[in-house]
CSV table of C-alpha atoms in Angstrom, one decimal:
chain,number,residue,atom,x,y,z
A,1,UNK,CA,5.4,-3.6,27.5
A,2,UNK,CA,8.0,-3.2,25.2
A,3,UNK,CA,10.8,-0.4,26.0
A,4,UNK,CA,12.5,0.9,23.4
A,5,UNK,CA,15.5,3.7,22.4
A,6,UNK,CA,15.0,3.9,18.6
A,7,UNK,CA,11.6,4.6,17.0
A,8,UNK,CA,11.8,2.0,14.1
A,9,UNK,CA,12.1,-0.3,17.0
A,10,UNK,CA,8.8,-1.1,17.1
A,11,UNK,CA,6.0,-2.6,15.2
A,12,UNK,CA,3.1,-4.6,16.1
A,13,UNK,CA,2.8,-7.2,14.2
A,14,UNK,CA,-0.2,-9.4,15.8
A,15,UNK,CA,-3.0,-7.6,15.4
A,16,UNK,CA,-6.2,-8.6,13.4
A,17,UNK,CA,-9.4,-7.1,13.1
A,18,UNK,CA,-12.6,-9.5,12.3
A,19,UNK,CA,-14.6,-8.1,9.3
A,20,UNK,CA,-17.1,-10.4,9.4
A,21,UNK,CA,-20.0,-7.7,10.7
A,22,UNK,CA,-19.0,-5.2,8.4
A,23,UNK,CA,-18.7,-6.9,5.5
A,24,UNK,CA,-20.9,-9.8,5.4
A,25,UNK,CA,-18.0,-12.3,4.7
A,26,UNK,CA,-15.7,-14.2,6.9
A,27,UNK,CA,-12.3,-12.2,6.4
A,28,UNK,CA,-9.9,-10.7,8.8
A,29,UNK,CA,-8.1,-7.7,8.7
A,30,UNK,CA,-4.1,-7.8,9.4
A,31,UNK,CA,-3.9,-3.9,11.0
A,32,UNK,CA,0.0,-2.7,9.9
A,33,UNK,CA,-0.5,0.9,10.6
A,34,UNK,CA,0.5,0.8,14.5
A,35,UNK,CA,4.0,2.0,14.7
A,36,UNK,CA,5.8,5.2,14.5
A,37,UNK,CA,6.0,5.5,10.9
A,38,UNK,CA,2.2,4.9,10.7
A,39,UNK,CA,2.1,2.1,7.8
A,40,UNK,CA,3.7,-1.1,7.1
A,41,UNK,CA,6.2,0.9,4.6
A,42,UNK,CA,8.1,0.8,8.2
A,43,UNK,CA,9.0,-2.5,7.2
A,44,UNK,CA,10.6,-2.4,3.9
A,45,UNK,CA,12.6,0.9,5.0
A,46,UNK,CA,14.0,-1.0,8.1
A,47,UNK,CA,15.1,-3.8,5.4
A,48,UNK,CA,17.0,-1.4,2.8
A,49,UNK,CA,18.8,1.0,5.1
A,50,UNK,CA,19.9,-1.7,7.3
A,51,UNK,CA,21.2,-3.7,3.5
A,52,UNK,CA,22.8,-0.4,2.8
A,53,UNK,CA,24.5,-0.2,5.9
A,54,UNK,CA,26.0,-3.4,5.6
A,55,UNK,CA,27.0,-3.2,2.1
A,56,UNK,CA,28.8,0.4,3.3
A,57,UNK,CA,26.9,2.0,0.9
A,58,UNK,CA,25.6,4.3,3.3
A,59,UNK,CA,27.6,7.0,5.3
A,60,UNK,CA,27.4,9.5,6.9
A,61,UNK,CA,28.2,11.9,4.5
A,62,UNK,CA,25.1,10.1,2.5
A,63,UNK,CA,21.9,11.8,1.0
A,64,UNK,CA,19.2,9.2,1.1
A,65,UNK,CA,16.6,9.9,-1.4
A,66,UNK,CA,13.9,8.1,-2.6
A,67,UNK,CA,10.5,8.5,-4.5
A,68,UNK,CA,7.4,7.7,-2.9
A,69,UNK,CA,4.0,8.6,-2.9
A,70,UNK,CA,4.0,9.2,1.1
A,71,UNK,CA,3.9,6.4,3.4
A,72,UNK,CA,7.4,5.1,2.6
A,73,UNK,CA,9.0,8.7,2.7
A,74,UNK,CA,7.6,8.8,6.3
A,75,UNK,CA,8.8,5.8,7.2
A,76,UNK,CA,12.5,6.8,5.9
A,77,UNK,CA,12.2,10.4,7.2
A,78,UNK,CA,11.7,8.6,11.0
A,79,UNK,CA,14.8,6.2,10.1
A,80,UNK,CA,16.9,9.5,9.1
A,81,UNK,CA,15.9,11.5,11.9
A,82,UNK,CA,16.4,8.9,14.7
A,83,UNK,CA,19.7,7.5,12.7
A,84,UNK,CA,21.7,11.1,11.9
A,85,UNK,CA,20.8,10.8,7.7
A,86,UNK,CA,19.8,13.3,5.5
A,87,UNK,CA,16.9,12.3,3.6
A,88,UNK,CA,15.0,14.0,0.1
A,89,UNK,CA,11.8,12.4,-0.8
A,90,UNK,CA,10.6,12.9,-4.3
A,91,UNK,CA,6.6,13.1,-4.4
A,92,UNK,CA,3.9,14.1,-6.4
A,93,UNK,CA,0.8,16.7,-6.0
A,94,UNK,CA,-1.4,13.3,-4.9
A,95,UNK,CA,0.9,12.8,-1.7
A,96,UNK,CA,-1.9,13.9,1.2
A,97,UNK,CA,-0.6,17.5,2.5
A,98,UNK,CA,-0.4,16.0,6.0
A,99,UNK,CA,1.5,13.9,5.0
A,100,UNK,CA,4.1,16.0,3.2
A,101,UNK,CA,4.3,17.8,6.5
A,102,UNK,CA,4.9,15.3,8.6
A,103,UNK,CA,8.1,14.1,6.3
A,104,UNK,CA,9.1,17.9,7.0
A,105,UNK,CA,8.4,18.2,10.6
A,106,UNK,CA,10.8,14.8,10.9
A,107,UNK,CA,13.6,16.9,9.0
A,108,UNK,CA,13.1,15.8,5.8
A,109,UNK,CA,13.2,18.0,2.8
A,110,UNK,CA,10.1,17.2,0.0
A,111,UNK,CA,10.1,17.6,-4.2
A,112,UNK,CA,6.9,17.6,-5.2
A,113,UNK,CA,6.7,16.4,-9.1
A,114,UNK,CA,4.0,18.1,-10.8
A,115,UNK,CA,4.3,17.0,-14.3
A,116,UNK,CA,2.9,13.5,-15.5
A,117,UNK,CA,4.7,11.0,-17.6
A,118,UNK,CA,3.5,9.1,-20.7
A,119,UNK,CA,1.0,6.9,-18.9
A,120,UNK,CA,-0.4,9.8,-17.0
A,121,UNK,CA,0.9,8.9,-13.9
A,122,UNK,CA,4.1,10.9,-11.8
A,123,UNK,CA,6.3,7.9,-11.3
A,124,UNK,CA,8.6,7.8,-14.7
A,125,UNK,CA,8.8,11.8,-13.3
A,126,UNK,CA,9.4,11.2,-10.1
A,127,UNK,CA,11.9,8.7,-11.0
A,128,UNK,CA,13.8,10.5,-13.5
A,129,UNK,CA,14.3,13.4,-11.0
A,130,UNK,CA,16.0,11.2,-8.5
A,131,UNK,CA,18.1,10.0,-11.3
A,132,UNK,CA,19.5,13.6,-12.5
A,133,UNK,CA,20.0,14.2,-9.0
A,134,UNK,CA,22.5,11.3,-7.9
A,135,UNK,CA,24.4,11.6,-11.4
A,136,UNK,CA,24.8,15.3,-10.5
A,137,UNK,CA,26.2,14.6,-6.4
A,138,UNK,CA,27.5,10.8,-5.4
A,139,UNK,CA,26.8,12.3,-2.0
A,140,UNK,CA,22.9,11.0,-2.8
A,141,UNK,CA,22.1,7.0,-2.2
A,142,UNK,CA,19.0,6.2,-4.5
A,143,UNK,CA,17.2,3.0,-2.4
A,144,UNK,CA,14.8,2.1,-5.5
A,145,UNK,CA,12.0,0.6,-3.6
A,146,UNK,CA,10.7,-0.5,-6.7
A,147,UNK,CA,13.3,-2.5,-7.7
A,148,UNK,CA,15.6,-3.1,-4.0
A,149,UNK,CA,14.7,-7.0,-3.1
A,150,UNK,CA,14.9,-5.9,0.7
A,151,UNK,CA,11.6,-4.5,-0.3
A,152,UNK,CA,10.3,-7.6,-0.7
A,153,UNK,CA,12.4,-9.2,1.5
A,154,UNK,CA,11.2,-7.5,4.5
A,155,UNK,CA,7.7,-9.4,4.1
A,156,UNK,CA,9.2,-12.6,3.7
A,157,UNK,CA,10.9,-12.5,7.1
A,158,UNK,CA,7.9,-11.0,8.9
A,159,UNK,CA,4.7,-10.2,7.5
A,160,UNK,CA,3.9,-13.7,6.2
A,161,UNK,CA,5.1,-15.4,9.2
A,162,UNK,CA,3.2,-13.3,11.4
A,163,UNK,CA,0.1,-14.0,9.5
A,164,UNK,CA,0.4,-17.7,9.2
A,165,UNK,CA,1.3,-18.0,13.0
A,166,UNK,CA,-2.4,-16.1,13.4
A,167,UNK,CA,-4.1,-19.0,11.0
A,168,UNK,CA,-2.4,-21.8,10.3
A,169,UNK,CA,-5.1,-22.7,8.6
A,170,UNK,CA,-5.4,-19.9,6.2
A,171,UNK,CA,-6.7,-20.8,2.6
A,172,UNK,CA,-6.6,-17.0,0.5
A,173,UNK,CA,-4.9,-13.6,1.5
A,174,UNK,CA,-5.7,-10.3,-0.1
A,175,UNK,CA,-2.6,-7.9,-0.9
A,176,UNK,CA,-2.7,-4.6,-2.2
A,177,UNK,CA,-0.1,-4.1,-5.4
A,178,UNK,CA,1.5,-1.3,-5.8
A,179,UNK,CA,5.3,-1.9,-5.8
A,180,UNK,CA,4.4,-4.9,-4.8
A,181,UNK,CA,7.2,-5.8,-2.3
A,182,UNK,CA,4.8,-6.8,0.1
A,183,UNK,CA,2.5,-9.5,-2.2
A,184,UNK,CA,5.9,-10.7,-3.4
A,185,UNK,CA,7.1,-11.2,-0.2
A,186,UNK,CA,4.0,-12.8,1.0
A,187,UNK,CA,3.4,-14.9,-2.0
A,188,UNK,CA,6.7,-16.0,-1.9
A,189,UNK,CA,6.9,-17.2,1.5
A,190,UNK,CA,3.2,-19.1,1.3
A,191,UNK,CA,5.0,-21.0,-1.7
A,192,UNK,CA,6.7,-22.8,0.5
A,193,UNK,CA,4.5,-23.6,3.2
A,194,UNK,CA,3.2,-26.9,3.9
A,195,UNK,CA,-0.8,-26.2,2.5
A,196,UNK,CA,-2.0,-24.3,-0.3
A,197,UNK,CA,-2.6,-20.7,-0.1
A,198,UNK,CA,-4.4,-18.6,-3.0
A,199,UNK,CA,-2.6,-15.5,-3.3
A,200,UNK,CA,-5.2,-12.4,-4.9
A,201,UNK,CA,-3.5,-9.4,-5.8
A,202,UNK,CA,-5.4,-6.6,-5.0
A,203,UNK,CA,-5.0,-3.3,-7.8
A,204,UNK,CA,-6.5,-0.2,-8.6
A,205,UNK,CA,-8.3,0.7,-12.0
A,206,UNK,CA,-6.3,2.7,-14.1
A,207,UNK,CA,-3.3,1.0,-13.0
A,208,UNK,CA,-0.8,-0.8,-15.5
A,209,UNK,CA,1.1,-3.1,-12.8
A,210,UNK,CA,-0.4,-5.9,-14.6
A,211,UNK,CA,-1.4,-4.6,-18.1
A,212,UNK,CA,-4.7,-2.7,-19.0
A,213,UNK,CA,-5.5,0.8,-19.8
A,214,UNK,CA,-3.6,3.8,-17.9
A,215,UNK,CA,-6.6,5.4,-16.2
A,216,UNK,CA,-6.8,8.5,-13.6
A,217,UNK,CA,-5.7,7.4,-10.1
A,218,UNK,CA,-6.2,9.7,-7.5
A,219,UNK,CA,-5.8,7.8,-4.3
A,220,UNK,CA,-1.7,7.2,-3.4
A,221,UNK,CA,-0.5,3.9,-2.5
A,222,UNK,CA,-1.8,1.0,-4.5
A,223,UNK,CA,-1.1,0.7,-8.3
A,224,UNK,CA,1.6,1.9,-10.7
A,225,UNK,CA,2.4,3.7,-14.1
A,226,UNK,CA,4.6,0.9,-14.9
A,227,UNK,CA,4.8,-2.3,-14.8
A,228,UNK,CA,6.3,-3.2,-11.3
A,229,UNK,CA,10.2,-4.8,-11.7
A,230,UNK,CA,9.8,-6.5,-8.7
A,231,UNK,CA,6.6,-8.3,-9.4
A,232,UNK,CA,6.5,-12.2,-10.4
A,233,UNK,CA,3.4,-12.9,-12.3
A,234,UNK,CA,4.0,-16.6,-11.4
A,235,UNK,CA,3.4,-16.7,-7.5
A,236,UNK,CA,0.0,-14.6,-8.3
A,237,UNK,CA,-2.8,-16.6,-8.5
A,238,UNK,CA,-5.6,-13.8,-9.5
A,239,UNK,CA,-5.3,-10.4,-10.0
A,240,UNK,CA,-8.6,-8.3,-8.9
A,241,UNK,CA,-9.3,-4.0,-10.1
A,242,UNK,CA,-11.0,-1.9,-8.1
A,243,UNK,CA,-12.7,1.7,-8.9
A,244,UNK,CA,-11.4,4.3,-6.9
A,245,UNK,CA,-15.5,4.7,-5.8
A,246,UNK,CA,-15.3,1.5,-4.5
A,247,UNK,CA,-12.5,2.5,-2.3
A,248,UNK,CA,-14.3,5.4,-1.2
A,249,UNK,CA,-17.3,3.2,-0.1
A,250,UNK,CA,-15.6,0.8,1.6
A,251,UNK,CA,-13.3,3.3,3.4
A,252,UNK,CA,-16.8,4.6,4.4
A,253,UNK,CA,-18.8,1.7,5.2
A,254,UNK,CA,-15.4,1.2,8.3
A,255,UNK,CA,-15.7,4.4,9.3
A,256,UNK,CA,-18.9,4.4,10.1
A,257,UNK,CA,-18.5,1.4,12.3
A,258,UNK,CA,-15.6,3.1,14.1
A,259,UNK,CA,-12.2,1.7,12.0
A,260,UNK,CA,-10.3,4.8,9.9
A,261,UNK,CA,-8.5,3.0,7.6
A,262,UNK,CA,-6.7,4.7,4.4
A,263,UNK,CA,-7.6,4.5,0.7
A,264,UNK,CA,-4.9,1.6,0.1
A,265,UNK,CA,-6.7,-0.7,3.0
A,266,UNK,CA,-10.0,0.8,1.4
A,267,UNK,CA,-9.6,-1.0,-1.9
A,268,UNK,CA,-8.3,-4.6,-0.8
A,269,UNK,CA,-11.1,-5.0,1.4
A,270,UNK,CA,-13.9,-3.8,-1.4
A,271,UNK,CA,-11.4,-6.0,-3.5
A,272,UNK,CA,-11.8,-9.2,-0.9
A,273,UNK,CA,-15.4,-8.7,-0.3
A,274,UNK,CA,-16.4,-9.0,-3.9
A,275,UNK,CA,-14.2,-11.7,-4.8
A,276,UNK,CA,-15.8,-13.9,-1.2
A,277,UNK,CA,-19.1,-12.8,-2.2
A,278,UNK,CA,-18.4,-14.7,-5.5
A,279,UNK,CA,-16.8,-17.4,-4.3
A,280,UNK,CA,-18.0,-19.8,-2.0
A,281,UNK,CA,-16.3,-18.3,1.0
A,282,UNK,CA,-18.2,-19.8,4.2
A,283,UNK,CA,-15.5,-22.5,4.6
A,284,UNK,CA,-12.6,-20.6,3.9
A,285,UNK,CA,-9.9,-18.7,5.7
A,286,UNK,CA,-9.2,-15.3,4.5
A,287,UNK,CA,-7.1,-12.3,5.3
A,288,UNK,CA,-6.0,-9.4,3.6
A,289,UNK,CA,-3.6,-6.8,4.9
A,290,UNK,CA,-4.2,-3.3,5.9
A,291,UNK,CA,-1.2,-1.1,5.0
A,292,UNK,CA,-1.8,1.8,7.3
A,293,UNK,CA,-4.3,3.6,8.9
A,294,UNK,CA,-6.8,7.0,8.1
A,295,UNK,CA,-5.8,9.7,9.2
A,296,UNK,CA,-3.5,10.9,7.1
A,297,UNK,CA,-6.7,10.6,4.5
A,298,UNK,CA,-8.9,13.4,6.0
A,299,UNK,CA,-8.3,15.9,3.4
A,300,UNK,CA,-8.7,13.2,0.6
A,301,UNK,CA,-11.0,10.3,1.1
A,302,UNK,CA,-12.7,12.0,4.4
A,303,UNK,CA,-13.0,15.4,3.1
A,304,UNK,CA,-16.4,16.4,1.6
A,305,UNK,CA,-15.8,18.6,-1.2
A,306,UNK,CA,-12.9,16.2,-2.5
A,307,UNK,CA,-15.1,13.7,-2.9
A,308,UNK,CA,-17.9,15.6,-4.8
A,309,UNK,CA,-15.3,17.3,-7.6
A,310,UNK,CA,-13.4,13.9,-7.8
A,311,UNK,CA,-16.1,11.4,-8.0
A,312,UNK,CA,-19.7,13.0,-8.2
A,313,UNK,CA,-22.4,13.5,-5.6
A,314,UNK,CA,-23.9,10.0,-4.7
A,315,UNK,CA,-20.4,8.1,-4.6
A,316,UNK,CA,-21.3,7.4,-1.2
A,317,UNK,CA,-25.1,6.2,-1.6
A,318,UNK,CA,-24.6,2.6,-1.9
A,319,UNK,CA,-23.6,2.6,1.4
A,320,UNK,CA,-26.9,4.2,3.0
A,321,UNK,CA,-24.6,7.9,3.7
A,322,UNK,CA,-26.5,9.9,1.2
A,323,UNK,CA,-25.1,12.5,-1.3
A,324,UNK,CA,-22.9,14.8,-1.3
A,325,UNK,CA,-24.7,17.1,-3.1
A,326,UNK,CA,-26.3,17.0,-6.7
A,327,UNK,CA,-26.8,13.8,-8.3
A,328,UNK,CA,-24.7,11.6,-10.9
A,329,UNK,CA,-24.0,8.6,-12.6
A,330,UNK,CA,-22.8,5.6,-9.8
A,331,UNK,CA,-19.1,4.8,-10.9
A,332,UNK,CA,-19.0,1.0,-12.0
A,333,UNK,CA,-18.2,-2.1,-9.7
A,334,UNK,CA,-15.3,-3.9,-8.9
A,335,UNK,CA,-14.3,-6.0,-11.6
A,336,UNK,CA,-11.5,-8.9,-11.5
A,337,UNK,CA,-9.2,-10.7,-14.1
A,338,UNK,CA,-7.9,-14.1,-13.7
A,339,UNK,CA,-4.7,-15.3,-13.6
A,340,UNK,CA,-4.5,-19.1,-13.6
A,341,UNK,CA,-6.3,-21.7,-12.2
């Protein structure tokens, strides 16, 4: 048992959960929501305060802030409270209210954006907000997850590793892309490995990370108003969409068999169990990774009445859980776009 002094400290990093039964495919689940922050934004946070440390970029006269659409501002607001830093994280009205009140009962103060920008999203908002506020005090220290290579660089060094040290035999892993630190960390590292490894980015409909249509997104954590400055198209082999009902299902369909997962983990598994179902998967090795767990979703994803205003009455009849209420239209299926060969 591991004894530790500062809550970023830990993370555990091993653990896998077999999907097999649930889904009907052969595909494991890497679990990255057990640690103190709750989600494997843990990592990337650890990565960019520590850089900005070094670099003496950060003091401790410093203001971190930084725009997020929850899981990273908690994992910043645990570094802050456990390291002495002030921290301001800049969310929108789609940030789950526990969440919002955790980042506050760490210490952290919250901006809640409620205006949308030119693709209907929050983040060119959220984003310009942070930027009025550091040209107006230097005290503030923007981290820019979307464009800070620790982001990415956090994955490389663990997340990767830890999954190929699980199945070194491992032919196709599912990422969720939303800033997409953690497929280009992943996809990077598998580059250079000694096999092949099919790397299927995992994104929501409505979503512009890799082209499309701006669409209505209400689930936080996977996809993006703008294209993502981080991501390298070349190290992604396919690129797969998923409907937010989808998500719902398959967030569900876990539930049910006794695994609360959240809306992000929700949509790479309805993601990866299409794309196996089309494929022929019996041979193959697959894993995706689950960025945190559900509880933070119980007023969202969980919660009855959101569900019915959001997405209709039956959303949740494919997967044998009846209405909600009234009947209407069953929101379309997954649907995938290739990438290369």
């Amino acid at each position: 048992m591991p004894v530790i002094t500062a809550p970023y400290a830990f993370n555990e990093g091993q653990l896998f959960v077999d999907l097999e039964s649930i889904c009907g495919r052969p595909l494991h689940l890497k679990c990255e929501g057990f640690n103190f922050a709750g989600s494997i934004k843990l990592k990337a946070a650890n990565e960019m305060v520590e850089s900005a440390e070094r670099d003496g970029l950060l003091t401790p006269e410093s203001i971190l802030v930084e725009s997020s659409s929850g899981n990273l501002g908690v994992a910043l607001s645990m570094i802050a409270a456990s390291k002495g830093y002030q921290f301001l994280c800049v969310t929108d009205s789609r940030c789950n209210l526990s969440t919002r009140l955790l980042m506050e009962a760490l210490g952290s103060e919250v901006h809640v954006i409620a205006d949308q920008d030119s693709n209907g999203g929050f983040l060119g908002t959220r984003i310009e907000y942070v930027r009025q506020l550091c040209a107006s005090d230097d005290r503030y220290l923007w981290l820019s997850q979307y464009t800070n290579a620790g982001n990415w660089r956090a994955h490389y060094r663990t997340t990767a590793p830890e999954i190929a040290d699980q199945f070194p035999g491992l032919d196709v892993l599912f990422v969720g892309a939303g800033t997409t630190g953690t497929l280009m960390g992943c996809a990077r590292w598998f580059r250079q490995w000694h096999r092949p490894v099919r790397i299927v980015a995992v994104d929501s409909v409505g979503s512009v990370a890799f082209g499309g249509e701006p669409g209505r997104r209400m689930i936080p954590g996977l996809g993006m108003s703008m294209r993502p400055p981080l991501l390298d198209e070349s190290f992604v082999d396919e690129v797969i969409r998923v409907e937010e009902a989808d998500t719902i299902r398959m967030c569900h369909r876990m539930a049910r068999r006794g695994f609360l997962f959240g809306g992000s983990t929700g949509t790479v598994v309805s993601g990866a169990t299409d794309w196996l179902a089309r494929h022929d998967a019996e041979d193959l090795t697959a894993v995706a990774i689950a960025p945190d767990l559900g509880e933070r979703y119980l007023d969202t994803v969980y919660q009855t009445n959101w569900l019915q205003d959001l997405y209709g009455d039956h959303v949740l009849e494919d997967e044998g859980l009846g209405p909600v209420t009234e009947e209407v239209e069953p929101a379309s299926r997954t649907s995938e776009r290739r990438r290369r060969p």
